[in-house]
mmCIF file of C-alpha atoms in Angstrom:
data_model
loop_
_atom_site.group_PDB
_atom_site.id
_atom_site.type_symbol
_atom_site.label_atom_id
_atom_site.label_comp_id
_atom_site.label_asym_id
_atom_site.label_seq_id
_atom_site.Cartn_x
_atom_site.Cartn_y
_atom_site.Cartn_z
ATOM 1 C CA MET A 411 -24.931 -57.092 36.148
ATOM 2 C CA ILE A 412 -27.038 -53.750 35.656
ATOM 3 C CA LYS A 413 -24.871 -52.072 35.695
ATOM 4 C CA ASN A 414 -22.687 -52.847 32.957
ATOM 5 C CA ARG A 415 -25.900 -53.622 31.323
ATOM 6 C CA PHE A 416 -26.261 -49.165 30.984
ATOM 7 C CA GLN A 417 -22.818 -48.791 30.257
ATOM 8 C CA ARG A 418 -22.237 -50.258 26.772
ATOM 9 C CA GLY A 419 -20.836 -48.299 24.387
ATOM 10 C CA ALA A 420 -19.874 -45.581 27.051
ATOM 11 C CA ALA A 421 -15.589 -46.683 26.170
ATOM 12 C CA MET A 422 -17.211 -45.853 21.583
ATOM 13 C CA MET A 423 -18.487 -42.791 23.024
ATOM 14 C CA GLU A 424 -15.236 -41.551 24.913
ATOM 15 C CA VAL A 425 -13.060 -42.666 21.179
ATOM 16 C CA LEU A 426 -15.750 -40.178 19.065
ATOM 17 C CA ILE A 427 -15.332 -37.391 22.204
ATOM 18 C CA ALA A 428 -11.396 -37.610 21.708
ATOM 19 C CA MET A 429 -11.430 -38.083 18.119
ATOM 20 C CA LEU A 430 -13.851 -34.696 17.395
ATOM 21 C CA ILE A 431 -11.409 -32.849 19.800
ATOM 22 C CA ILE A 432 -7.956 -33.457 17.964
ATOM 23 C CA ALA A 433 -9.898 -32.691 14.687
ATOM 24 C CA PHE A 434 -10.740 -29.810 15.875
ATOM 25 C CA GLY A 435 -7.549 -29.324 17.558
ATOM 26 C CA VAL A 436 -5.517 -30.439 13.679
ATOM 27 C CA LEU A 437 -7.902 -27.553 11.379
ATOM 28 C CA GLY A 438 -7.212 -24.980 14.475
ATOM 29 C CA PHE A 439 -2.980 -26.271 12.857
ATOM 30 C CA VAL A 440 -3.857 -25.942 9.752
ATOM 31 C CA GLY A 441 -5.532 -22.613 10.455
ATOM 32 C CA LEU A 442 -2.494 -21.122 11.261
ATOM 33 C CA GLN A 443 -0.270 -22.533 8.915
ATOM 34 C CA ALA A 444 -2.272 -21.043 5.635
ATOM 35 C CA GLN A 445 -1.683 -17.607 8.294
ATOM 36 C CA THR A 446 1.845 -18.184 8.167
ATOM 37 C CA ALA A 447 1.951 -18.912 4.905
ATOM 38 C CA LEU A 448 0.275 -15.536 4.467
ATOM 39 C CA SER A 449 2.495 -13.166 6.186
ATOM 40 C CA GLN A 450 5.414 -14.743 5.010
ATOM 41 C CA VAL A 451 4.504 -13.828 1.600
ATOM 42 C CA GLU A 452 3.477 -10.840 2.996
ATOM 43 C CA GLY A 453 7.481 -9.769 5.084
ATOM 44 C CA TYR A 454 8.744 -11.319 1.079
ATOM 45 C CA GLN A 455 7.070 -8.376 -0.656
ATOM 46 C CA ARG A 456 8.106 -6.152 2.090
ATOM 47 C CA SER A 457 11.421 -6.400 2.301
ATOM 48 C CA GLN A 458 12.152 -6.261 -1.342
ATOM 49 C CA ALA A 459 10.175 -3.184 -1.988
ATOM 50 C CA LEU A 460 12.669 -2.233 1.373
ATOM 51 C CA LEU A 461 15.984 -3.440 -0.840
ATOM 52 C CA LEU A 462 14.754 -1.540 -4.300
ATOM 53 C CA ILE A 463 14.258 1.841 -2.310
ATOM 54 C CA ASN A 464 17.466 1.402 -0.940
ATOM 55 C CA ASP A 465 18.347 1.031 -4.767
ATOM 56 C CA ILE A 466 17.003 3.427 -5.995
ATOM 57 C CA SER A 467 17.927 6.332 -2.419
ATOM 58 C CA ALA A 468 21.272 5.208 -3.377
ATOM 59 C CA ARG A 469 21.427 6.027 -6.832
ATOM 60 C CA MET A 470 20.013 9.263 -6.043
ATOM 61 C CA SER A 471 22.858 9.814 -3.673
ATOM 62 C CA LEU A 472 25.788 9.306 -6.705
ATOM 63 C CA ASN A 473 23.858 12.017 -8.337
ATOM 64 C CA ARG A 474 22.706 14.699 -6.259
ATOM 65 C CA VAL A 475 23.144 17.182 -8.942
ATOM 66 C CA SER A 476 20.659 15.658 -11.258
ATOM 67 C CA ALA A 477 18.259 14.821 -8.721
ATOM 68 C CA ALA A 478 15.088 16.510 -10.276
ATOM 69 C CA ALA A 479 15.305 14.293 -13.143
ATOM 70 C CA TYR A 480 14.294 11.336 -10.882
ATOM 71 C CA VAL A 481 10.799 12.124 -9.992
ATOM 72 C CA GLY A 482 8.126 10.321 -11.811
ATOM 73 C CA ASN A 483 4.403 7.885 -10.436
ATOM 74 C CA ASN A 484 3.802 4.734 -11.680
ATOM 75 C CA ILE A 485 7.738 3.690 -12.541
ATOM 76 C CA GLY A 486 7.544 0.244 -13.289
ATOM 77 C CA THR A 487 4.273 -0.394 -14.311
ATOM 78 C CA THR A 488 4.829 -0.757 -18.211
ATOM 79 C CA ASP A 489 8.458 -2.333 -19.819
ATOM 80 C CA PRO A 490 11.480 0.445 -20.053
ATOM 81 C CA GLY A 491 12.333 -1.560 -22.994
ATOM 82 C CA ASP A 492 16.419 -1.739 -23.641
ATOM 83 C CA CYS A 493 18.355 0.410 -20.420
ATOM 84 C CA THR A 494 21.219 0.746 -22.839
ATOM 85 C CA THR A 495 19.770 3.717 -24.826
ATOM 86 C CA PRO A 496 18.671 6.333 -22.220
ATOM 87 C CA THR A 497 21.431 9.566 -22.678
ATOM 88 C CA THR A 498 21.588 10.334 -19.019
ATOM 89 C CA ARG A 499 22.623 8.849 -15.864
ATOM 90 C CA ALA A 500 18.609 9.614 -14.276
ATOM 91 C CA GLY A 501 16.926 6.959 -17.306
ATOM 92 C CA LYS A 502 19.505 4.736 -17.029
ATOM 93 C CA ASP A 503 18.755 4.736 -13.550
ATOM 94 C CA LEU A 504 15.164 5.060 -13.631
ATOM 95 C CA CYS A 505 15.345 2.468 -16.379
ATOM 96 C CA GLU A 506 17.069 -0.268 -14.745
ATOM 97 C CA TRP A 507 15.116 0.293 -11.172
ATOM 98 C CA SER A 508 11.924 0.510 -13.498
ATOM 99 C CA LEU A 509 12.698 -3.275 -14.217
ATOM 100 C CA LEU A 510 13.703 -4.118 -10.426
ATOM 101 C CA ILE A 511 9.832 -2.515 -10.099
ATOM 102 C CA GLN A 512 8.887 -5.192 -12.583
ATOM 103 C CA GLY A 513 10.303 -8.623 -10.970
ATOM 104 C CA ALA A 514 13.537 -8.735 -13.266
ATOM 105 C CA ALA A 515 15.583 -10.164 -11.212
ATOM 106 C CA GLU A 516 14.399 -13.005 -10.645
ATOM 107 C CA VAL A 517 13.288 -14.322 -14.145
ATOM 108 C CA ARG A 518 11.686 -18.515 -14.733
ATOM 109 C CA GLY A 519 10.833 -18.573 -18.129
ATOM 110 C CA THR A 520 9.705 -15.096 -19.427
ATOM 111 C CA ALA A 521 8.318 -14.072 -16.119
ATOM 112 C CA LYS A 522 9.706 -11.690 -14.241
ATOM 113 C CA LEU A 523 9.506 -13.177 -10.159
ATOM 114 C CA GLY A 524 11.534 -11.274 -8.687
ATOM 115 C CA ALA A 525 9.276 -8.132 -7.222
ATOM 116 C CA MET A 526 6.394 -7.850 -5.827
ATOM 117 C CA THR A 527 2.900 -8.103 -6.866
ATOM 118 C CA GLY A 528 1.924 -5.423 -9.041
ATOM 119 C CA ALA A 529 4.542 -3.280 -8.164
ATOM 120 C CA ARG A 530 5.325 0.413 -8.899
ATOM 121 C CA GLY A 531 7.337 3.659 -7.475
ATOM 122 C CA CYS A 532 6.164 7.201 -7.115
ATOM 123 C CA ILE A 533 9.810 9.784 -6.561
ATOM 124 C CA THR A 534 7.625 12.362 -5.449
ATOM 125 C CA SER A 535 9.165 16.224 -4.338
ATOM 126 C CA PRO A 536 7.349 17.962 -1.142
ATOM 127 C CA ALA A 537 9.793 20.380 -0.770
ATOM 128 C CA ALA A 538 13.582 21.585 -1.996
ATOM 129 C CA ASN A 539 15.429 18.848 -2.308
ATOM 130 C CA GLN A 540 13.484 16.398 -0.040
ATOM 131 C CA TYR A 541 12.973 13.789 -2.424
ATOM 132 C CA LEU A 542 9.837 11.249 -0.992
ATOM 133 C CA ILE A 543 10.339 7.583 -2.865
ATOM 134 C CA SER A 544 7.774 5.273 -1.985
ATOM 135 C CA ILE A 545 6.619 1.910 -3.636
ATOM 136 C CA ALA A 546 2.991 0.420 -3.906
ATOM 137 C CA TRP A 547 1.926 -2.984 -4.355
ATOM 138 C CA GLN A 548 -0.650 -5.363 -3.760
ATOM 139 C CA GLY A 549 -0.943 -7.360 -0.553
ATOM 140 C CA VAL A 550 -2.447 -11.293 -0.171
ATOM 141 C CA GLN A 551 -4.141 -9.629 2.693
ATOM 142 C CA ALA A 552 -6.751 -7.071 4.140
ATOM 143 C CA THR A 553 -5.431 -4.758 5.913
ATOM 144 C CA GLY A 554 -5.910 -1.078 6.530
ATOM 145 C CA ALA A 555 -5.225 1.220 3.459
ATOM 146 C CA PRO A 556 -2.581 3.051 3.586
ATOM 147 C CA ALA A 557 -2.118 7.452 4.339
ATOM 148 C CA ASN A 558 0.527 7.119 1.027
ATOM 149 C CA THR A 559 -0.870 8.320 -2.547
ATOM 150 C CA CYS A 560 1.184 5.525 -4.357
ATOM 151 C CA GLY A 561 -0.931 3.510 -6.269
ATOM 152 C CA GLN A 562 -3.930 4.979 -5.063
ATOM 153 C CA GLY A 563 -6.714 3.093 -6.475
ATOM 154 C CA ALA A 564 -5.260 1.032 -9.027
ATOM 155 C CA TYR A 565 -5.700 -2.487 -7.114
ATOM 156 C CA SER A 566 -9.358 -4.157 -6.621
ATOM 157 C CA ASN A 567 -9.250 -2.285 -2.968
ATOM 158 C CA GLU A 568 -7.576 0.486 -1.347
ATOM 159 C CA ASN A 569 -7.501 -2.087 1.739
ATOM 160 C CA MET A 570 -4.961 -4.778 -0.387
ATOM 161 C CA ARG A 571 -2.979 -2.347 -1.507
ATOM 162 C CA ARG A 572 1.223 -1.476 0.962
ATOM 163 C CA THR A 573 2.892 1.077 0.507
ATOM 164 C CA VAL A 574 6.608 1.483 2.031
ATOM 165 C CA THR A 575 8.524 5.017 1.766
ATOM 166 C CA THR A 576 11.449 6.756 2.840
ATOM 167 C CA VAL A 577 12.587 10.414 1.988
ATOM 168 C CA VAL A 578 15.687 10.785 0.441
ATOM 169 C CA GLN A 579 17.084 14.262 1.683
ATOM 170 C CA ILE A 580 20.247 16.216 -0.488
ATOM 171 C CA ALA A 581 22.416 18.280 0.377
ATOM 172 C CA THR A 582 23.223 21.842 -1.293
ATOM 173 C CA LEU A 583 27.091 22.337 -1.304
ATOM 174 C CA ALA A 584 28.690 25.041 -1.213
ATOM 175 C CA SER A 585 31.394 25.600 -3.759
#
């Protein structure tokens, strides 16, 4: 009988400890789900940026004679207006690409949702017939600052800036 008197409440303590362990497990799972959601957003934004890079790369390759007319910074930060008015093929391509960078491919009401947050495009020519195409946008989690200078200083924190780049080499064709 003495033994039972000292063991009263032991089952309740075991239940409380089990509930505590389960609570920590559930909190860990919720944290994992939150990280997964952030990673999915980052992955979606990166894939959108790569599609936009491929789009302008193809446009430049098709209009190789006027490839130098594509060079510019902060493309997509302002509304280009009506894309039927540019007189050159490069002007029309840049106007349409600017709309795509702003997210015009997917619209809900008046909001453009089809691209990255605060995206901008940069096209530079580091060498003759060579073009570096970059897209920068604001990520959702801080990481390291990218080496590419597209969009540098345009976001709240350099560790939030994301960039993707590609190089387009335009061949000089002889007659």
